[in-house]
PDB file of C-alpha atoms in Angstrom:
ATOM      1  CA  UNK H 367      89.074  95.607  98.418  1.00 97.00           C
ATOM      2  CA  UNK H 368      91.082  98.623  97.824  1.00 97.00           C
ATOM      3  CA  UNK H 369      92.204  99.377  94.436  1.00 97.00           C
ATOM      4  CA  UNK H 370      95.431 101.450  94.436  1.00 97.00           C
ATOM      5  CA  UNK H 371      96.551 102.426  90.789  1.00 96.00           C
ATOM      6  CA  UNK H 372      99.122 105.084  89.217  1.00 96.00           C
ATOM      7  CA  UNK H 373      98.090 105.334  85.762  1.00 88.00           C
ATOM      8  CA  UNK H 374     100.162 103.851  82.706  1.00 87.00           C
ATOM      9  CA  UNK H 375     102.312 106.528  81.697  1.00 88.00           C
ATOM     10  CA  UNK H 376     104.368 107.083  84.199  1.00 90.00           C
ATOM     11  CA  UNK H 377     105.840 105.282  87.048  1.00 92.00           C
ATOM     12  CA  UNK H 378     104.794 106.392  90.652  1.00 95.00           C
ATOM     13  CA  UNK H 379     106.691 104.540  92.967  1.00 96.00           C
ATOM     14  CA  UNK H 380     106.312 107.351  95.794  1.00 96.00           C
ATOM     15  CA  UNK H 381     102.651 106.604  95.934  1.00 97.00           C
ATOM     16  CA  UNK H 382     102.786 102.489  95.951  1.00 97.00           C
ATOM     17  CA  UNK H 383     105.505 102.581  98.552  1.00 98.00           C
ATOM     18  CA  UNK H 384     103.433 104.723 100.957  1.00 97.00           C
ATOM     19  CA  UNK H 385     100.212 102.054 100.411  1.00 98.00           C
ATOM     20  CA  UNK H 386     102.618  99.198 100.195  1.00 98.00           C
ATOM     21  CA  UNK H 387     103.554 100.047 103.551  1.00 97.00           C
ATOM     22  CA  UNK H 388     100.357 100.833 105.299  1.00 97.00           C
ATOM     23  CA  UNK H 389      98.883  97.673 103.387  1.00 97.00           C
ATOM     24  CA  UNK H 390      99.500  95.295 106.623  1.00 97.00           C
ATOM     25  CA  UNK H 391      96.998  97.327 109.212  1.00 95.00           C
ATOM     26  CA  UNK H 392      94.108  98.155 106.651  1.00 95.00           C
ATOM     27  CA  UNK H 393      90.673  95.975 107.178  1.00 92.00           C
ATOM     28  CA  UNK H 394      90.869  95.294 103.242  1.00 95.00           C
ATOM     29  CA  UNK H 395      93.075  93.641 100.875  1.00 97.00           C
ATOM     30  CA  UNK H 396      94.656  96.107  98.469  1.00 97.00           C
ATOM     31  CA  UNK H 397      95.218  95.600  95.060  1.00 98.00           C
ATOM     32  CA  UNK H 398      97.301  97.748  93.146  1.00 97.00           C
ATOM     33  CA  UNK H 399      97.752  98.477  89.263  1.00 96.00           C
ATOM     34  CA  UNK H 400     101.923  99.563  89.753  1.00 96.00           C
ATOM     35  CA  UNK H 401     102.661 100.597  85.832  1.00 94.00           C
ATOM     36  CA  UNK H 402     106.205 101.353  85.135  1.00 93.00           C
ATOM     37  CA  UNK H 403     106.979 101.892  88.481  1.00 93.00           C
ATOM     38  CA  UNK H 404     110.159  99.731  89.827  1.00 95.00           C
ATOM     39  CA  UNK H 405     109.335  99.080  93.519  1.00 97.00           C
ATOM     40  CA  UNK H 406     107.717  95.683  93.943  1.00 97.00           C
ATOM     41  CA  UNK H 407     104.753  95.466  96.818  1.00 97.00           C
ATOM     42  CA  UNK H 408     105.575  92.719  99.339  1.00 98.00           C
ATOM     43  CA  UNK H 409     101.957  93.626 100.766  1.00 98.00           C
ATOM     44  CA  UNK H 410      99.331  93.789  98.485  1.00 97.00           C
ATOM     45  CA  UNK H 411      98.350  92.108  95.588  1.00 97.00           C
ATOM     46  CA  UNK H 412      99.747  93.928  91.826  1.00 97.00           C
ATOM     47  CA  UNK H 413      99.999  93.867  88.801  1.00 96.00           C
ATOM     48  CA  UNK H 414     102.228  96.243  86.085  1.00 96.00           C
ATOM     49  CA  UNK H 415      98.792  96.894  83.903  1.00 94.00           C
ATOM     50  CA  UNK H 416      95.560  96.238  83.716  1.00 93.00           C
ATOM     51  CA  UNK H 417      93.302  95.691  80.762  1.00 92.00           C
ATOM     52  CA  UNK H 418      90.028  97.972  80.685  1.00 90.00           C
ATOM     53  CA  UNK H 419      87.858  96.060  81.195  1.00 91.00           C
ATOM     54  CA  UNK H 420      89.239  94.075  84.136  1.00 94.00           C
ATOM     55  CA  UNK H 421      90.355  97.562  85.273  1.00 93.00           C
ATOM     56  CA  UNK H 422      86.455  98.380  85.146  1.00 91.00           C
ATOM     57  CA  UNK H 423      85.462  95.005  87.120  1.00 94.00           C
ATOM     58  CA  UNK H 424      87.813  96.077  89.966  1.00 96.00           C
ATOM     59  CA  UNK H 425      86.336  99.620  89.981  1.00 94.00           C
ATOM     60  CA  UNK H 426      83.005  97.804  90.605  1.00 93.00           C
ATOM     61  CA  UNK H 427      84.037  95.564  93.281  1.00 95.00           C
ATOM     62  CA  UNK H 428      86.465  98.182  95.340  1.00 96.00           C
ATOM     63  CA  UNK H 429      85.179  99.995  98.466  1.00 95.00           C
ATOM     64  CA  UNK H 430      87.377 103.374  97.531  1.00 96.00           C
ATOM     65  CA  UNK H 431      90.224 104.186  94.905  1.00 96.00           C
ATOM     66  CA  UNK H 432      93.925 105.155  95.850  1.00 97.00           C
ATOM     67  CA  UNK H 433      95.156 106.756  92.756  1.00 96.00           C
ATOM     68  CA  UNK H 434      97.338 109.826  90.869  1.00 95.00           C
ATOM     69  CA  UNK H 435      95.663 112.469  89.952  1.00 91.00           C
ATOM     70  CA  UNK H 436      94.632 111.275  86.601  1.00 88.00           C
ATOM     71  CA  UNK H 437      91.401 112.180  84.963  1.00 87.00           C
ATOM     72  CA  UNK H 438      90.638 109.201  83.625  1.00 87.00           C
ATOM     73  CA  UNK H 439      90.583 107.309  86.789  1.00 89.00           C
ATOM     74  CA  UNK H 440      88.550 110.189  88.537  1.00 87.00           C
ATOM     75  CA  UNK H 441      85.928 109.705  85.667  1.00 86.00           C
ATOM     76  CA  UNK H 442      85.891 105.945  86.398  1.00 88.00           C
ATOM     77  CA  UNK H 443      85.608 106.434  89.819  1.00 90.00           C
ATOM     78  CA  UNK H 444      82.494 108.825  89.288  1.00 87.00           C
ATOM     79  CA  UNK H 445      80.793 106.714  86.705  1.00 86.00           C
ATOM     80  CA  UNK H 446      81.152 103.111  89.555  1.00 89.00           C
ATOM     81  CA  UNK H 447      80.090 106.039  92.792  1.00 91.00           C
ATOM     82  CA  UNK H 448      83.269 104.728  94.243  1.00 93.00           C
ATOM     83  CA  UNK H 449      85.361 107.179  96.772  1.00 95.00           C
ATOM     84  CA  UNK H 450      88.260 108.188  95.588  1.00 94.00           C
ATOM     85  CA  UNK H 451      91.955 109.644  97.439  1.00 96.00           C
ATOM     86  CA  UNK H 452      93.488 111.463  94.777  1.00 96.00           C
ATOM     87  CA  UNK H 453      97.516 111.487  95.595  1.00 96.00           C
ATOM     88  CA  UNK H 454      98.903 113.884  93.002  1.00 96.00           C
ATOM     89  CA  UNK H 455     102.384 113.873  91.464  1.00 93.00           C
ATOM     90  CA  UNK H 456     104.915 116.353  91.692  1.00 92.00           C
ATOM     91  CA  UNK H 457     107.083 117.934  89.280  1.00 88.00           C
ATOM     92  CA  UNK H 458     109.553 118.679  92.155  1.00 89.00           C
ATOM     93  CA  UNK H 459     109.869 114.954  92.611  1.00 90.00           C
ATOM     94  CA  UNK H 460     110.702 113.877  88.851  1.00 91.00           C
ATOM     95  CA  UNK H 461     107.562 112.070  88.862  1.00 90.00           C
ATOM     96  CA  UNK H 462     105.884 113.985  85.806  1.00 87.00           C
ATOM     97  CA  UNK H 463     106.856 117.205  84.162  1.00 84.00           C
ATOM     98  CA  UNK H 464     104.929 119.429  85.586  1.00 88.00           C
ATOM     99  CA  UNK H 465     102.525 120.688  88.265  1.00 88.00           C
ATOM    100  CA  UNK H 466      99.005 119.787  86.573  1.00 88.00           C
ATOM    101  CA  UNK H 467      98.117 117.189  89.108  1.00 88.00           C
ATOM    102  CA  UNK H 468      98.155 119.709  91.828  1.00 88.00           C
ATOM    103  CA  UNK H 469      96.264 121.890  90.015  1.00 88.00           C
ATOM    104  CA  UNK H 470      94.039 119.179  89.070  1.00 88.00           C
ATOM    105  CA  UNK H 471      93.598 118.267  93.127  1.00 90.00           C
ATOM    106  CA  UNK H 472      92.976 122.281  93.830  1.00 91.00           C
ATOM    107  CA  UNK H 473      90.101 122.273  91.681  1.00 87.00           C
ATOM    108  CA  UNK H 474      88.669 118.963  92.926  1.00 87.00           C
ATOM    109  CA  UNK H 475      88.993 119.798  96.866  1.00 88.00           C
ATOM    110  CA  UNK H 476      86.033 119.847  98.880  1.00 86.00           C
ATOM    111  CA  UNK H 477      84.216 117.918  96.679  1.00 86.00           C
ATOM    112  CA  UNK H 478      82.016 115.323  97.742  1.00 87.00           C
ATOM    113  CA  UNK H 479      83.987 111.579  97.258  1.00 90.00           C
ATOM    114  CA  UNK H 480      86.602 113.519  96.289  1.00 92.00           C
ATOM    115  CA  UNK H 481      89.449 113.282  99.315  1.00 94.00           C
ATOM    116  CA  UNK H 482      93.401 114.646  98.605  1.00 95.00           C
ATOM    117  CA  UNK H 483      96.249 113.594 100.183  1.00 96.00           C
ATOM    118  CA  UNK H 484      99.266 115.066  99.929  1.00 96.00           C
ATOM    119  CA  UNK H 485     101.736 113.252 101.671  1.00 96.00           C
ATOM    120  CA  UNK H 486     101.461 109.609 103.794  1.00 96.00           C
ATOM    121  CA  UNK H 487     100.111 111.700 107.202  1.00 97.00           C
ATOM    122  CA  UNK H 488      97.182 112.533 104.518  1.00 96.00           C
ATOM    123  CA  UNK H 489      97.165 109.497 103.251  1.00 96.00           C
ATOM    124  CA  UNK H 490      96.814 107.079 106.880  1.00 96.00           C
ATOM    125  CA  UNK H 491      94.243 109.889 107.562  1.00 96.00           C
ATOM    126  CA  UNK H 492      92.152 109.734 105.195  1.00 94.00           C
ATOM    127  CA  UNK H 493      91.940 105.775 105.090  1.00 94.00           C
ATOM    128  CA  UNK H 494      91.276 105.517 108.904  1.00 92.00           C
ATOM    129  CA  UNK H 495      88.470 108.340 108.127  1.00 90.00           C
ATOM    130  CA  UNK H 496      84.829 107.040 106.753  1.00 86.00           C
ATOM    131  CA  UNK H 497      84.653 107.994 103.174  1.00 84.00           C
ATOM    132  CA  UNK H 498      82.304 110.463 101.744  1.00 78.00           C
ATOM    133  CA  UNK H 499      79.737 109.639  99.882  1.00 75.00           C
ATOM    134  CA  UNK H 500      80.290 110.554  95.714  1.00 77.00           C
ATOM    135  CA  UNK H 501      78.390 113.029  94.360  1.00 66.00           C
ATOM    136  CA  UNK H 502      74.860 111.334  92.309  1.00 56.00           C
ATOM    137  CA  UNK H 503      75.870 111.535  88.931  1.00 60.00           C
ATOM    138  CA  UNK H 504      72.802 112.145  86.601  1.00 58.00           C
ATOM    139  CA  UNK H 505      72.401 110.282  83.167  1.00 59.00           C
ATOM    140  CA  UNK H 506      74.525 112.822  81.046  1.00 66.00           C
ATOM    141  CA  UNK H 507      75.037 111.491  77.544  1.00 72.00           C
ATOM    142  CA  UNK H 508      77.525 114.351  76.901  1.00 76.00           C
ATOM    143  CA  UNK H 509      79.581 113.222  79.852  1.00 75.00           C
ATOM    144  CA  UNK H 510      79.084 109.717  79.304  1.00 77.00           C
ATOM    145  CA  UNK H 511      80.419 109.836  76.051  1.00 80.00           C
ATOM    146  CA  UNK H 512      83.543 111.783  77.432  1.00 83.00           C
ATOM    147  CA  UNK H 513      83.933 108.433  79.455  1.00 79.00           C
ATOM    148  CA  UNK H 514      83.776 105.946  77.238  1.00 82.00           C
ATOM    149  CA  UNK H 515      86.368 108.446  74.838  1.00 87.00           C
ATOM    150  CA  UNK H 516      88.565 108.280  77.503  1.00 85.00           C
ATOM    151  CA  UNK H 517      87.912 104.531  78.305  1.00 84.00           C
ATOM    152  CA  UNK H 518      88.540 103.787  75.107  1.00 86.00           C
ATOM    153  CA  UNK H 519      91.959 106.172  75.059  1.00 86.00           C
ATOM    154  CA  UNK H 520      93.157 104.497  78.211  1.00 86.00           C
ATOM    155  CA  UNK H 521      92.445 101.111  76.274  1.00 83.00           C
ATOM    156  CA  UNK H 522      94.433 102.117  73.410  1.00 87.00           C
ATOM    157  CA  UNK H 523      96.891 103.757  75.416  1.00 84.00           C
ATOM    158  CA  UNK H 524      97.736 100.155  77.419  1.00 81.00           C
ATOM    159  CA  UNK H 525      96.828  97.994  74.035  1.00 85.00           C
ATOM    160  CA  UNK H 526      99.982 100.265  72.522  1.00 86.00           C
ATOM    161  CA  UNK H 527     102.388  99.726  75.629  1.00 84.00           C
ATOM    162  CA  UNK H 528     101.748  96.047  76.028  1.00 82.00           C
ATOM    163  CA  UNK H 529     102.261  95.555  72.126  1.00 81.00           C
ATOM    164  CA  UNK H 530     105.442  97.304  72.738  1.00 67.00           C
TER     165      UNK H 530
END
């Protein structure tokens, strides 16, 4: 399975309509986490949000993320070893309000598990491609307490929007 997900701040229609439509020739189901976005996939499995720690459970059982260029979801990706194709947002675009997901994805390229598409050329390409292996992450307590904080932020985060 291939778990495509935008975050839950922002809608990011751009990004499921490109893997919405490439959906039908991949070897694996996709699932998708949509958030506020409005477009509704006609081929993949979604859903608006996604609790923690189901989010965490789909991590595990994924071959490779599709996702923004959110931290958070790099982290989780890094913490499961899953491959991840970051597909950042773009000011330009009215999908955030600024450029810090393209600075994010400059400082992240040539990384290993790390791939970054920019547009849905970059995006078919880098699906059809094997996927590189994520770096080995040592046992860090420092950086595994950064993940749960922001585990735990995202959790609040989506406990707060579904309450509201």
């Amino acid at each position: 399975m291939i778990l495509l997900t935008v975050g839950t701040q922002l809608p990011f229609d751009r990004l499921v309509t490109i893997v919405d439509s490439l959906a039908p020739s991949l070897p694996e189901r996709v699932f998708a986490q949509i958030g506020h976005g409005h477009y509704r996939p006609e081929h993949m499995d979604w859903c608006p949000f996604v609790g923690p720690i189901e989010f965490e459970r789909r991590i595990e059982e994924c071959s490779y993320l599709i996702s923004h260029a959110g931290v958070g979801t790099l982290v989780m990706a890094q913490k499961h070893g899953k491959p991840v194709i970051l597909f950042p947002r773009r000011a330009a675009l009215k999908e955030h309000r600024n450029d810090h997901q393209l600075a994010t994805v400059r400082g992240l390229e040539g990384r290993p598990g790390v791939q970054i598409a920019y547009d849905k050329d970059d995006l078919a390409r880098f699906i059809a491609q094997p996927k590189p292996t994520p770096e080995r992450q040592d046992i860090l307590p420092e950086r595994d307490r950064l993940r749960r904080t922001v585990a735990d932020l995202i959790g609040a985060e989506h406990r707060r929007l579904a309450g509201s």
